[in-house]
Coordinates of C-alpha atoms in Angstrom, one line a residue:
Chain A
M1 CA -0.2 0.2 0.1
V2 CA 1.3 3.6 -0.8
K3 CA 0.6 6.5 1.7
S4 CA 2.2 9.1 3.1
L5 CA 4.9 8.6 6.5
G6 CA 2.1 10.6 8.1
D7 CA -0.3 8.2 7.8
L8 CA 1.9 5.2 8.9
H9 CA 1.0 4.0 11.8
S10 CA 2.3 3.1 15.2
E11 CA 5.2 0.9 14.4
E12 CA 4.8 -0.6 11.3
A13 CA 7.3 -0.2 8.6
G14 CA 7.9 0.6 4.6
T15 CA 10.0 1.6 2.3
I16 CA 10.7 5.3 1.2
I17 CA 9.3 5.8 -2.4
E18 CA 8.8 9.3 -3.4
I19 CA 9.6 12.2 -1.6
R20 CA 7.2 15.4 -2.9
G21 CA 8.3 18.9 -2.6
G22 CA 10.8 21.3 -2.9
Q23 CA 14.7 20.5 -3.8
G24 CA 15.5 22.6 -0.3
L25 CA 13.3 20.4 1.3
A26 CA 15.0 17.0 -0.5
N27 CA 18.3 18.5 0.3
R28 CA 17.4 18.6 4.4
L29 CA 16.4 15.0 3.8
N30 CA 19.2 13.8 1.6
S31 CA 21.3 14.9 4.4
L32 CA 20.1 12.7 7.5
G33 CA 20.1 10.1 4.4
I34 CA 16.4 9.3 4.2
I35 CA 16.1 9.3 0.3
P36 CA 14.0 7.0 -2.0
G37 CA 15.0 3.4 -1.4
K38 CA 15.9 3.5 2.5
K39 CA 13.4 1.4 4.7
L40 CA 11.9 2.9 7.8
T41 CA 9.8 2.9 10.6
K42 CA 7.6 5.4 12.3
K43 CA 7.7 5.0 16.2
G44 CA 5.2 7.7 17.1
S45 CA 3.9 11.3 16.4
M46 CA 2.2 13.6 18.7
M47 CA -0.9 14.0 19.0
L48 CA -3.0 17.8 16.7
R49 CA -0.1 17.6 13.7
G50 CA 3.1 17.2 15.5
P51 CA 6.3 15.7 14.8
V52 CA 6.5 12.1 13.6
T53 CA 9.7 10.1 14.8
V54 CA 11.0 7.7 12.2
Q55 CA 13.6 5.0 13.4
I56 CA 15.5 5.2 9.8
N57 CA 19.3 3.5 9.4
R58 CA 20.2 3.5 12.8
S59 CA 19.2 7.0 14.0
L60 CA 16.1 7.9 15.0
V61 CA 14.3 11.2 13.6
A62 CA 12.5 14.3 14.4
I63 CA 9.9 15.3 11.0
G64 CA 7.5 18.0 11.5
Y65 CA 4.2 17.1 10.4
G66 CA 4.1 19.0 6.8
M67 CA 6.8 16.9 5.8
A68 CA 6.1 13.8 6.7
Q69 CA 3.3 14.2 4.3
K70 CA 5.6 14.7 1.9
I71 CA 7.4 11.5 2.2
I72 CA 5.6 9.4 0.3
V73 CA 5.9 5.6 1.8
E74 CA 4.9 1.8 0.7
T75 CA 4.4 -0.6 3.0
K76 CA 3.5 -4.1 3.2
Chain B
M1 CA 49.8 23.6 12.0
K2 CA 45.6 23.9 12.3
I3 CA 43.5 20.9 12.7
L4 CA 39.4 20.4 11.8
L5 CA 37.0 18.5 14.1
M6 CA 34.2 18.0 11.8
G7 CA 31.7 15.2 11.9
N8 CA 27.6 14.6 12.3
P9 CA 25.8 16.4 15.3
N10 CA 25.5 14.2 18.8
V11 CA 28.5 11.7 17.5
G12 CA 30.5 13.1 20.7
K13 CA 32.7 15.9 18.9
S14 CA 33.4 18.1 21.9
V15 CA 34.2 15.2 24.3
I16 CA 36.9 14.2 21.7
F17 CA 38.2 17.8 21.6
S18 CA 38.6 18.2 25.2
R19 CA 40.7 15.5 25.4
L20 CA 43.1 16.1 23.2
T21 CA 43.7 20.0 24.0
G22 CA 44.7 21.4 27.1
V23 CA 43.7 24.1 29.2
R24 CA 43.9 27.2 26.7
V25 CA 40.3 26.7 25.0
V26 CA 38.6 29.7 23.8
S27 CA 34.6 29.8 22.6
S28 CA 33.9 32.7 19.7
N29 CA 31.5 33.2 17.8
Y30 CA 32.1 33.0 14.0
P31 CA 32.3 36.6 12.2
G32 CA 28.9 38.1 11.7
T33 CA 26.8 35.5 13.0
T34 CA 25.3 33.9 16.3
V35 CA 27.1 30.4 15.7
S36 CA 29.5 29.4 17.6
Y37 CA 32.9 27.0 17.9
T38 CA 35.7 26.4 20.6
S39 CA 39.3 26.3 19.6
G40 CA 42.5 25.4 21.5
F41 CA 45.9 24.3 21.0
M42 CA 47.5 20.4 21.2
K43 CA 51.3 19.3 21.0
I44 CA 52.0 17.0 18.4
G45 CA 55.9 16.3 18.9
D46 CA 57.3 20.1 19.4
D47 CA 55.0 21.4 17.1
T48 CA 51.6 23.5 18.2
A49 CA 48.9 22.7 17.1
E50 CA 45.1 24.6 16.8
I51 CA 42.2 22.1 16.7
I52 CA 38.9 23.6 16.1
D53 CA 35.8 22.5 17.0
V54 CA 33.9 23.1 13.9
P55 CA 30.1 23.0 14.3
G56 CA 27.7 19.7 13.3
T57 CA 27.4 19.2 9.9
Y58 CA 25.8 16.1 8.2
T59 CA 26.4 17.4 4.8
L60 CA 28.7 19.8 2.5
E61 CA 25.9 20.7 1.2
P62 CA 24.6 23.5 3.3
T63 CA 21.1 23.1 4.5
S64 CA 21.6 25.6 7.7
E65 CA 23.5 28.6 8.6
A66 CA 25.4 26.3 10.9
E67 CA 26.5 24.4 8.0
E68 CA 27.9 27.1 6.4
I69 CA 30.5 28.2 8.4
A70 CA 31.2 24.4 8.7
L71 CA 32.0 24.7 5.0
D72 CA 33.8 27.8 5.1
M73 CA 35.9 27.0 7.9
L74 CA 37.5 23.8 5.7
K75 CA 38.8 26.1 3.5
S76 CA 41.3 26.8 6.9
G77 CA 42.3 24.0 8.0
D78 CA 45.6 21.4 7.0
V79 CA 44.1 18.4 8.5
V80 CA 40.7 17.5 8.8
I81 CA 39.5 14.4 12.6
D82 CA 36.4 13.3 11.1
V83 CA 34.7 12.2 14.5
V84 CA 32.3 9.1 13.1
D85 CA 30.0 7.9 15.2
A86 CA 30.7 3.7 15.2
T87 CA 26.9 3.2 15.8
N88 CA 25.2 4.8 13.5
L89 CA 28.1 4.2 10.6
E90 CA 26.0 4.4 7.7
R91 CA 24.5 8.1 7.4
N92 CA 27.7 9.4 9.3
L93 CA 29.6 8.4 6.3
Y94 CA 28.5 10.3 3.7
L95 CA 30.7 13.3 5.3
T96 CA 33.1 11.3 5.3
L97 CA 33.0 10.2 1.7
Q98 CA 32.2 14.1 0.3
L99 CA 35.0 15.3 2.7
L100 CA 36.9 12.4 0.8
E101 CA 36.1 13.8 -2.6
K102 CA 37.0 17.0 -1.6
K103 CA 40.5 15.8 -1.4
I104 CA 40.9 17.0 2.5
T105 CA 43.9 16.0 4.1
L106 CA 42.2 13.5 6.2
V107 CA 41.8 10.8 9.2
V108 CA 38.7 9.1 10.8
A109 CA 38.0 8.6 14.5
L110 CA 35.8 6.0 14.7
N111 CA 33.6 7.3 17.9
L112 CA 31.4 5.8 20.6
W113 CA 33.4 2.5 19.7
D114 CA 32.4 1.3 23.1
D115 CA 29.3 1.4 22.6
T116 CA 28.8 -1.0 19.4
K117 CA 29.9 -3.8 21.4
H118 CA 26.0 -3.7 23.5
R119 CA 24.6 -2.7 20.7
G120 CA 25.7 -5.7 18.8
I121 CA 27.5 -4.2 15.9
S122 CA 30.9 -5.4 14.8
I123 CA 33.0 -3.1 12.2
D124 CA 36.1 -4.2 10.5
R125 CA 38.3 -1.4 10.9
K126 CA 41.0 -2.7 8.8
K127 CA 38.7 -3.0 6.2
L128 CA 37.3 0.5 6.5
E129 CA 40.6 1.8 6.3
T130 CA 41.9 -0.2 3.2
I131 CA 38.4 1.0 1.6
L132 CA 38.5 5.3 2.0
G133 CA 42.0 5.1 1.9
V134 CA 42.8 7.4 5.0
P135 CA 43.6 6.0 8.8
V136 CA 40.9 4.9 10.6
I137 CA 41.0 5.0 14.5
A138 CA 39.0 3.8 17.1
T139 CA 38.7 5.8 19.8
S140 CA 36.2 6.3 23.2
G141 CA 35.3 10.3 24.0
L142 CA 33.8 8.8 27.1
T143 CA 36.9 6.0 28.3
G144 CA 39.5 7.9 26.4
Q145 CA 40.4 4.9 24.5
G146 CA 42.3 5.7 21.1
I147 CA 43.2 9.1 22.4
K148 CA 46.4 8.7 22.2
D149 CA 46.7 6.8 18.5
M150 CA 44.4 9.2 17.1
A151 CA 47.2 12.0 18.4
E152 CA 49.8 9.8 16.9
S153 CA 47.8 9.2 13.5
I154 CA 47.6 13.1 12.5
P155 CA 51.1 13.1 10.8
S156 CA 50.0 10.3 8.7
A157 CA 46.7 11.9 7.4
T158 CA 46.3 11.9 4.1
T159 CA 44.4 12.2 0.8
S160 CA 42.0 9.5 -0.9
D161 CA 41.9 8.8 -4.7
I162 CA 37.9 8.7 -4.4
T163 CA 36.1 10.7 -7.4
P164 CA 33.9 13.1 -6.8
M165 CA 30.2 11.3 -7.6
S166 CA 26.4 12.2 -7.3
R167 CA 24.0 11.8 -4.0
D168 CA 23.0 8.3 -5.6
E169 CA 26.2 7.4 -6.4
R170 CA 27.4 8.4 -2.6
W171 CA 24.6 6.8 -0.6
A172 CA 25.0 3.4 -3.1
F173 CA 28.8 3.7 -2.5
V174 CA 27.6 4.1 1.6
G175 CA 25.5 1.3 1.4
K176 CA 28.3 -0.9 -0.1
I177 CA 31.1 0.0 2.5
I178 CA 28.5 -0.6 5.0
D179 CA 27.4 -4.0 3.9
S180 CA 31.6 -5.1 3.3
V181 CA 32.5 -3.8 7.1
Q182 CA 29.6 -4.2 9.3
T183 CA 28.5 -6.8 10.8
I184 CA 25.1 -6.8 12.9
T185 CA 23.4 -9.0 15.2
H186 CA 20.4 -9.1 16.9
R187 CA 19.2 -8.7 20.0
H188 CA 17.1 -7.6 22.5
H189 CA 16.3 -4.1 23.9
R190 CA 17.8 -3.0 26.7
W191 CA 15.5 -0.8 29.5
F192 CA 17.7 2.1 28.2
E193 CA 16.4 2.2 24.7
R194 CA 12.8 1.1 25.7
L195 CA 13.0 4.4 28.0
E196 CA 14.4 5.9 25.1
D197 CA 11.7 5.0 22.3
A198 CA 9.1 5.4 25.9
S199 CA 10.2 9.7 25.6
V200 CA 9.4 10.1 22.3
K201 CA 5.5 9.0 22.4
P202 CA 2.8 11.6 23.5
K203 CA 1.4 9.6 26.6
T204 CA 4.4 8.1 28.3
G205 CA 6.8 11.4 26.5
I206 CA 4.4 13.6 28.2
F207 CA 5.2 11.7 31.5
I208 CA 8.7 12.3 31.5
A209 CA 8.7 15.7 30.6
A210 CA 7.4 16.5 33.3
A211 CA 9.6 14.6 35.9
V212 CA 12.5 16.2 34.0
L213 CA 11.9 19.6 34.0
A214 CA 10.0 19.5 38.0
I215 CA 13.6 17.8 38.2
S216 CA 15.4 20.2 36.8
Y217 CA 13.7 23.2 38.6
Y218 CA 14.2 21.4 41.7
I219 CA 17.9 21.5 40.9
I220 CA 18.3 24.4 39.6
R221 CA 17.1 26.6 42.4
F222 CA 18.5 24.0 44.7
V223 CA 21.9 24.9 43.4
G224 CA 21.2 28.3 42.9
E225 CA 20.1 29.3 46.1
N226 CA 22.6 27.7 48.2
L227 CA 25.8 28.8 46.0
I228 CA 24.0 32.8 47.3
N229 CA 22.9 31.7 50.7
Y230 CA 26.0 30.3 51.8
V231 CA 28.9 31.1 49.2
L232 CA 28.1 34.1 47.6
D233 CA 26.4 36.5 50.1
P234 CA 28.3 35.6 53.2
L235 CA 31.6 36.0 50.8
F236 CA 30.9 39.8 49.5
H237 CA 28.5 40.8 53.3
S238 CA 31.4 39.4 55.6
I239 CA 35.2 40.3 53.1
W240 CA 34.1 42.8 50.5
L241 CA 31.7 44.7 52.6
P242 CA 34.6 45.9 55.6
L243 CA 37.1 46.6 52.7
L244 CA 34.5 48.7 50.5
T245 CA 33.5 50.7 54.0
K246 CA 37.5 51.7 54.3
L247 CA 37.1 53.1 50.5
S248 CA 34.0 54.4 51.3
V249 CA 35.4 56.9 54.6
F250 CA 38.1 57.2 53.0
M251 CA 36.3 58.9 49.8
G252 CA 34.5 60.9 52.2
G253 CA 31.5 59.0 52.4
G254 CA 30.1 61.2 49.4
G255 CA 30.1 63.2 46.4
F256 CA 30.2 62.6 42.9
L257 CA 33.0 60.0 42.6
H258 CA 32.5 58.0 45.8
D259 CA 28.6 57.5 44.4
V260 CA 29.8 56.7 41.4
I261 CA 32.6 54.5 42.8
V262 CA 30.8 53.1 46.1
G263 CA 27.6 53.6 45.4
K264 CA 25.4 56.2 47.9
I265 CA 25.6 55.5 51.4
I266 CA 21.7 54.5 52.1
S267 CA 20.9 54.7 56.0
G268 CA 24.3 54.6 56.9
H269 CA 25.1 51.7 54.8
I270 CA 26.5 50.6 51.7
H271 CA 23.7 48.6 50.5
F272 CA 24.8 45.7 47.7
I273 CA 21.5 46.4 45.6
E274 CA 20.5 50.1 46.1
S275 CA 23.5 51.8 46.6
F276 CA 24.5 51.1 43.2
G277 CA 28.2 51.5 42.8
L278 CA 30.2 50.5 40.3
L279 CA 32.0 48.6 42.8
S280 CA 29.0 47.4 44.9
S281 CA 26.1 46.8 42.7
G282 CA 28.1 47.2 39.9
L283 CA 29.7 43.0 41.7
Y284 CA 27.3 42.1 42.9
V285 CA 24.8 41.8 40.6
P286 CA 26.8 39.8 38.2
L287 CA 28.8 38.0 41.2
A288 CA 26.4 36.9 43.6
M289 CA 23.2 37.4 42.3
V290 CA 23.1 36.3 38.7
L291 CA 25.5 34.2 38.5
P292 CA 24.9 31.6 40.9
Y293 CA 22.2 30.6 38.9
I294 CA 24.3 31.0 35.6
I295 CA 26.4 27.7 37.6
S296 CA 23.0 25.5 38.5
F297 CA 21.1 26.8 35.2
Y298 CA 24.4 25.5 32.7
L299 CA 25.1 22.3 34.9
V300 CA 21.7 21.1 34.9
I301 CA 21.5 21.9 31.0
G302 CA 24.6 20.7 30.3
L303 CA 23.9 17.3 31.8
L304 CA 21.0 17.1 30.4
E305 CA 22.1 18.1 26.4
D306 CA 24.1 14.9 26.9
I307 CA 23.0 12.6 28.2
G308 CA 20.5 13.1 24.9
Y309 CA 17.2 15.0 26.5
L310 CA 16.4 18.1 25.2
P311 CA 15.7 16.5 21.6
R312 CA 13.0 14.8 22.8
L313 CA 11.5 17.8 24.7
A314 CA 11.6 20.1 21.7
I315 CA 10.0 17.3 19.9
L316 CA 7.0 17.3 22.2
L317 CA 6.0 20.7 22.7
D318 CA 6.4 21.6 18.9
T319 CA 2.8 22.0 18.0
T320 CA 1.7 24.3 20.7
M321 CA 5.1 26.1 20.6
H322 CA 4.2 26.5 17.3
K323 CA 1.3 28.3 17.6
I324 CA 3.0 31.1 19.6
G325 CA 5.9 31.5 16.6
L326 CA 8.0 29.1 18.3
H327 CA 10.4 25.6 17.3
G328 CA 9.9 23.3 20.5
F329 CA 12.9 23.8 21.1
A330 CA 12.1 26.8 22.6
I331 CA 10.7 25.8 25.3
V332 CA 14.4 25.7 27.0
P333 CA 14.8 29.6 27.1
T334 CA 11.4 29.4 28.6
L335 CA 12.1 27.5 31.2
L336 CA 15.0 28.4 32.1
G337 CA 13.7 32.5 32.0
L338 CA 12.0 31.2 35.3
G339 CA 15.3 30.8 37.5
C340 CA 17.2 34.3 35.8
N341 CA 16.5 36.0 33.0
V342 CA 19.7 36.7 31.5
P343 CA 20.8 32.7 30.9
A344 CA 17.0 32.5 28.9
I345 CA 17.9 34.6 27.3
M346 CA 21.3 33.4 26.4
A347 CA 20.3 30.1 25.7
T348 CA 18.2 32.1 22.6
R349 CA 21.2 31.1 20.9
V350 CA 19.4 27.6 20.5
L351 CA 17.3 28.5 18.3
E352 CA 17.3 28.1 14.3
S353 CA 16.1 31.3 12.7
R354 CA 16.1 35.5 13.5
R355 CA 12.3 35.4 14.4
E356 CA 12.1 32.5 16.2
R357 CA 15.3 34.2 18.5
F358 CA 13.9 37.2 18.6
I359 CA 10.4 36.2 19.8
A360 CA 11.7 34.0 22.3
A361 CA 14.1 36.5 23.6
T362 CA 11.2 39.2 24.0
L363 CA 9.0 37.1 25.4
V364 CA 11.1 35.9 28.2
S365 CA 12.2 39.6 29.2
I366 CA 8.7 40.2 29.2
A367 CA 6.5 37.6 30.5
V368 CA 8.8 35.5 32.4
P369 CA 9.5 36.5 35.8
C370 CA 12.8 35.2 37.2
A371 CA 13.2 34.0 40.5
S372 CA 14.5 36.9 42.9
A373 CA 11.2 38.7 41.1
Q374 CA 9.0 36.1 42.2
A375 CA 10.5 36.2 45.5
M376 CA 9.6 40.1 45.8
I377 CA 6.2 38.7 44.1
F378 CA 4.9 36.6 46.7
G379 CA 6.3 38.3 48.9
L380 CA 4.3 41.7 48.2
V381 CA 1.7 40.6 46.9
G382 CA 1.0 37.1 49.2
K383 CA 0.0 39.0 51.7
F384 CA -3.1 40.3 50.1
G385 CA -3.8 36.4 49.5
G386 CA -3.0 34.0 47.4
K387 CA -6.1 34.6 44.6
Y388 CA -3.7 37.6 43.9
V389 CA -0.5 35.6 43.6
A390 CA -2.4 34.4 40.9
M391 CA -3.3 37.0 39.4
V392 CA -0.3 38.4 38.8
Y393 CA 1.1 35.2 37.4
G394 CA -2.0 34.3 35.3
T395 CA -1.5 38.2 33.8
L396 CA 2.0 37.0 33.2
F397 CA 0.6 33.7 31.2
L398 CA -1.8 35.1 29.4
V399 CA 0.5 37.5 28.2
W400 CA 3.6 35.3 27.3
I401 CA 0.4 33.3 25.0
I402 CA -0.9 36.7 23.1
L403 CA 1.8 38.9 23.0
G404 CA 3.6 35.3 21.3
F405 CA 0.0 34.5 19.5
I406 CA 0.4 38.4 17.7
L407 CA 4.4 37.6 17.2
N408 CA 3.8 34.6 15.4
K409 CA 1.2 37.0 13.2
I410 CA 2.9 40.2 12.2
L411 CA 6.4 39.6 12.1
K412 CA 7.0 37.9 8.5
G413 CA 8.8 34.9 8.2
L414 CA 7.4 31.3 9.1
S415 CA 9.1 29.5 11.7
P416 CA 10.8 26.6 10.1
E417 CA 9.2 22.9 10.5
L418 CA 11.1 20.5 13.2
L419 CA 13.7 18.1 11.8
I420 CA 15.9 16.9 13.8
E421 CA 18.7 14.1 14.5
I422 CA 17.3 12.3 18.2
P423 CA 20.3 11.0 19.7
P424 CA 20.6 7.7 22.0
Y425 CA 21.0 8.4 25.6
R426 CA 24.2 8.4 26.8
I427 CA 25.8 8.7 30.7
P428 CA 27.9 11.9 30.3
P429 CA 31.2 11.6 31.3
W430 CA 31.2 14.0 34.8
G431 CA 34.5 15.5 33.9
I432 CA 33.6 16.7 30.6
V433 CA 29.9 18.0 31.8
F434 CA 32.4 20.3 34.9
Q435 CA 34.9 20.9 31.9
K436 CA 31.9 22.3 29.8
L437 CA 30.3 24.3 32.5
F438 CA 33.6 26.2 33.0
Y439 CA 33.7 27.2 30.2
R440 CA 30.7 28.4 29.8
I441 CA 31.0 30.2 33.6
D442 CA 34.3 31.4 32.1
N443 CA 32.1 33.3 28.7
F444 CA 29.9 34.6 31.3
L445 CA 32.1 36.8 32.9
R446 CA 33.8 37.8 29.9
E447 CA 31.1 38.5 28.6
A448 CA 28.8 40.1 30.8
V449 CA 30.6 41.7 33.8
P450 CA 32.4 44.5 31.9
I451 CA 28.8 45.4 30.3
I452 CA 26.8 45.1 33.4
L453 CA 29.8 47.5 34.9
A454 CA 29.3 50.0 31.9
A455 CA 25.4 50.2 32.8
V456 CA 26.1 50.9 36.1
F457 CA 28.1 53.8 35.0
V458 CA 25.8 55.2 32.7
I459 CA 23.0 55.3 34.8
N460 CA 24.4 57.1 37.4
I461 CA 25.6 59.1 35.4
L462 CA 21.8 59.6 34.1
F463 CA 20.6 59.8 37.6
I464 CA 23.4 62.5 38.7
S465 CA 22.7 64.7 35.4
G466 CA 18.5 64.9 36.1
I467 CA 17.2 63.5 33.1
F468 CA 15.7 60.5 35.2
D469 CA 14.1 63.5 37.0
Y470 CA 12.4 64.7 33.7
V471 CA 11.8 60.4 32.5
A472 CA 9.3 60.0 35.5
N473 CA 7.5 63.8 35.4
F474 CA 7.1 62.3 31.4
A475 CA 5.8 59.1 32.8
A476 CA 3.8 60.4 35.9
P477 CA 0.1 60.9 33.5
V478 CA 0.4 57.6 32.4
I479 CA 1.5 55.7 35.9
T480 CA -2.0 57.1 37.4
G481 CA -3.7 58.1 34.8
I482 CA -3.7 54.5 32.7
W483 CA -2.2 51.9 35.6
G484 CA -4.6 53.5 38.7
L485 CA -1.0 53.6 40.3
P486 CA -0.9 56.6 43.5
E487 CA 1.6 59.2 42.6
E488 CA 4.2 58.1 45.2
S489 CA 4.4 55.0 43.1
V490 CA 5.7 57.0 39.8
V491 CA 9.3 57.5 41.2
A492 CA 9.5 53.9 41.9
I493 CA 8.2 52.4 38.4
V494 CA 10.1 54.8 36.6
I495 CA 13.1 53.1 38.5
G496 CA 11.7 49.6 38.0
F497 CA 12.4 50.4 34.1
I498 CA 16.3 49.5 34.8
R499 CA 16.4 47.9 38.4
K500 CA 12.8 46.0 38.9
D501 CA 14.3 44.9 42.9
A502 CA 14.7 48.4 44.2
A503 CA 11.6 49.5 42.7
L504 CA 8.9 46.6 44.1
G505 CA 10.7 47.7 47.4
M506 CA 10.0 50.9 46.9
L507 CA 6.0 50.0 45.8
A508 CA 5.9 48.1 49.1
L509 CA 6.5 51.8 50.7
S510 CA 3.8 53.3 49.8
A511 CA 0.5 51.8 50.8
L512 CA -1.4 50.1 48.4
T513 CA -4.0 48.3 48.4
A514 CA -4.5 45.0 47.3
K515 CA -5.8 46.3 42.8
Q516 CA -3.0 48.2 42.7
M517 CA 0.2 45.9 43.9
V518 CA -1.5 43.3 41.8
I519 CA -1.2 45.6 38.8
G520 CA 1.9 47.2 39.9
S521 CA 3.8 44.0 39.9
V522 CA 2.9 42.5 36.6
V523 CA 3.7 46.2 35.0
L524 CA 7.7 46.2 36.6
T525 CA 7.3 42.6 35.6
M526 CA 7.0 43.2 32.7
F527 CA 9.5 45.5 32.0
F528 CA 13.3 45.1 32.1
P529 CA 13.6 42.4 35.0
C530 CA 16.9 44.1 36.1
I531 CA 20.2 45.6 34.5
A532 CA 21.9 42.4 33.8
T533 CA 18.9 41.5 31.5
F534 CA 18.9 44.5 29.4
V535 CA 22.4 44.6 28.5
V536 CA 22.3 40.3 27.6
L537 CA 19.3 41.3 25.2
L538 CA 21.0 44.0 24.0
K539 CA 23.9 41.8 22.9
E540 CA 22.1 39.0 22.2
L541 CA 20.0 40.9 19.7
G542 CA 21.5 44.0 18.2
L543 CA 20.3 47.7 18.8
R544 CA 17.8 47.2 15.7
D545 CA 16.1 44.0 17.2
F546 CA 16.6 45.5 21.1
L547 CA 14.9 48.4 20.1
K548 CA 12.2 47.1 18.7
S549 CA 12.1 44.5 21.6
M550 CA 11.6 47.5 24.2
A551 CA 8.8 48.8 21.9
I552 CA 6.4 45.9 22.0
M553 CA 7.8 45.8 25.8
L554 CA 6.3 49.3 26.8
I555 CA 3.2 49.0 24.7
S556 CA 2.7 45.4 26.2
A557 CA 2.7 46.7 29.8
L558 CA 1.0 49.6 29.2
T559 CA -1.7 47.4 27.5
A560 CA -1.8 44.7 30.4
G561 CA -1.8 47.4 33.2
G562 CA -4.3 49.4 31.5
I563 CA -6.9 46.4 31.4
L564 CA -5.9 45.3 34.4
N565 CA -6.4 48.5 35.6
V566 CA -10.3 48.8 33.6
V567 CA -10.9 44.7 34.6
L568 CA -10.3 43.7 38.6

């Protein structure tokens, strides 16, 4: 199933297939190793469209809700 | 020779730095920016080399001011020590490859090496060295393992024959390296890691945050108050006061020079707060009133920083803070303001954009009462009953929220969305915690004390030349008309513009009703909390934004006092 990172459930895993949005966002995410093809697991999110926390590579990254909506992942 | 320490944020770079350098460590601001870096010296054979701890960066294609500076500093180095988090090799190698592609003379420090074992990670160091073509040393800043090897390997630092590649190629290459040098054995989560997860989930996270904040607040107050009551205050009163009294007698007990240097004699004595001389208040305010809180605050914040808790607090509060134009991270300076506004305003440096720094610093200076102001509020307003104290706090909290909301609406720009790496919890080495505390205190003493002395001098001149009386006459209609305060409190309020503690004391002398006392306290809190904050605000914001902040302060104090006068 294809959905945005923001719509993932807690502890659900997926593979990034696309990053929508501008070059600036892609640059920032790229430097943290958040690029298409990477697997990630959502750890949780804060209420009221708060930041989404994901486990990617071996690090934990918090991503603002707006950004998380632009990261498209494929789940099994 | 100039050696640069570079690496991702949170890889223990500063710990390696302090292990390599000796005592002559300086923290400076990069010219024209708020980004600060530390530099020191180390011996290599018979030579002395300068080491610079470059701000943490993920990439050489800058995405923030700190990263731009890191890139800029790269030009000035002869050798770069690339500090890499061995427990997160994949993400860290991206920067390493960028450095190698640029033909930088490099040594790689595989730091946090001791952590890899219990995380089930095994890295073939020799193989990594062969692939990268530069020395790779396993280090642990915590235990000091490998630091000596690191120092000895600096002369053998070299460039690599890795050629420039595109982003995708680079990540692909990183993937290939990881496959050939790293093996990961699965093991069960330790309780430490469970706690890491719990602190970023909403339900458990809020509970943990409340506990951490409450404990921090008590430690800060406990350490600060005890330093004041048992160390600094006694020192000033039993050692400094007798000396100063002798000087006062020697200078004839009065006159222009005496009042500027020693301060005014108040009912026969030198009073450390009210005398306001260079050698009395000028030293007492920064050293005995502010310094203790600087020490206790930086001790606690340094611990939270090194443990890795702060980013978790930031994401927890991010949604709420965004409503008032701030990033989750701004909660840190705000809470600090409840102890002392000076370190709080200095702490706004951690915020990303100028806009955020402005909002956070302005809100702290206007609506967050420091510990000494709170003591005054309890003493003066408390005698009319807890209800009135609650009114003061409630009003200040509303001012904080409403003003933040308004500033967020009218100031140009958006607060950037949060994107931060959350480091794993780590047990900080005490030696490093205290070393960092020492640098920060040293920095405060060098930066703040001279400016406070200068400000005390200027204010004395304003008083003596009568400019102050002129201002008082000018302000009188506002104070009596809009705020409904009696005529005799005019002087107190005007003095409160710079000397709040004294002003609250003066308010106590005039017989005010409960309502007037509430208004007086709110208005006085919203004016500059004290001269030290005034100075730090100017220094941190620059003249233009400082004037803006002052205008906002005046308008909001005027409005809040006026509304209270009508409503109560």
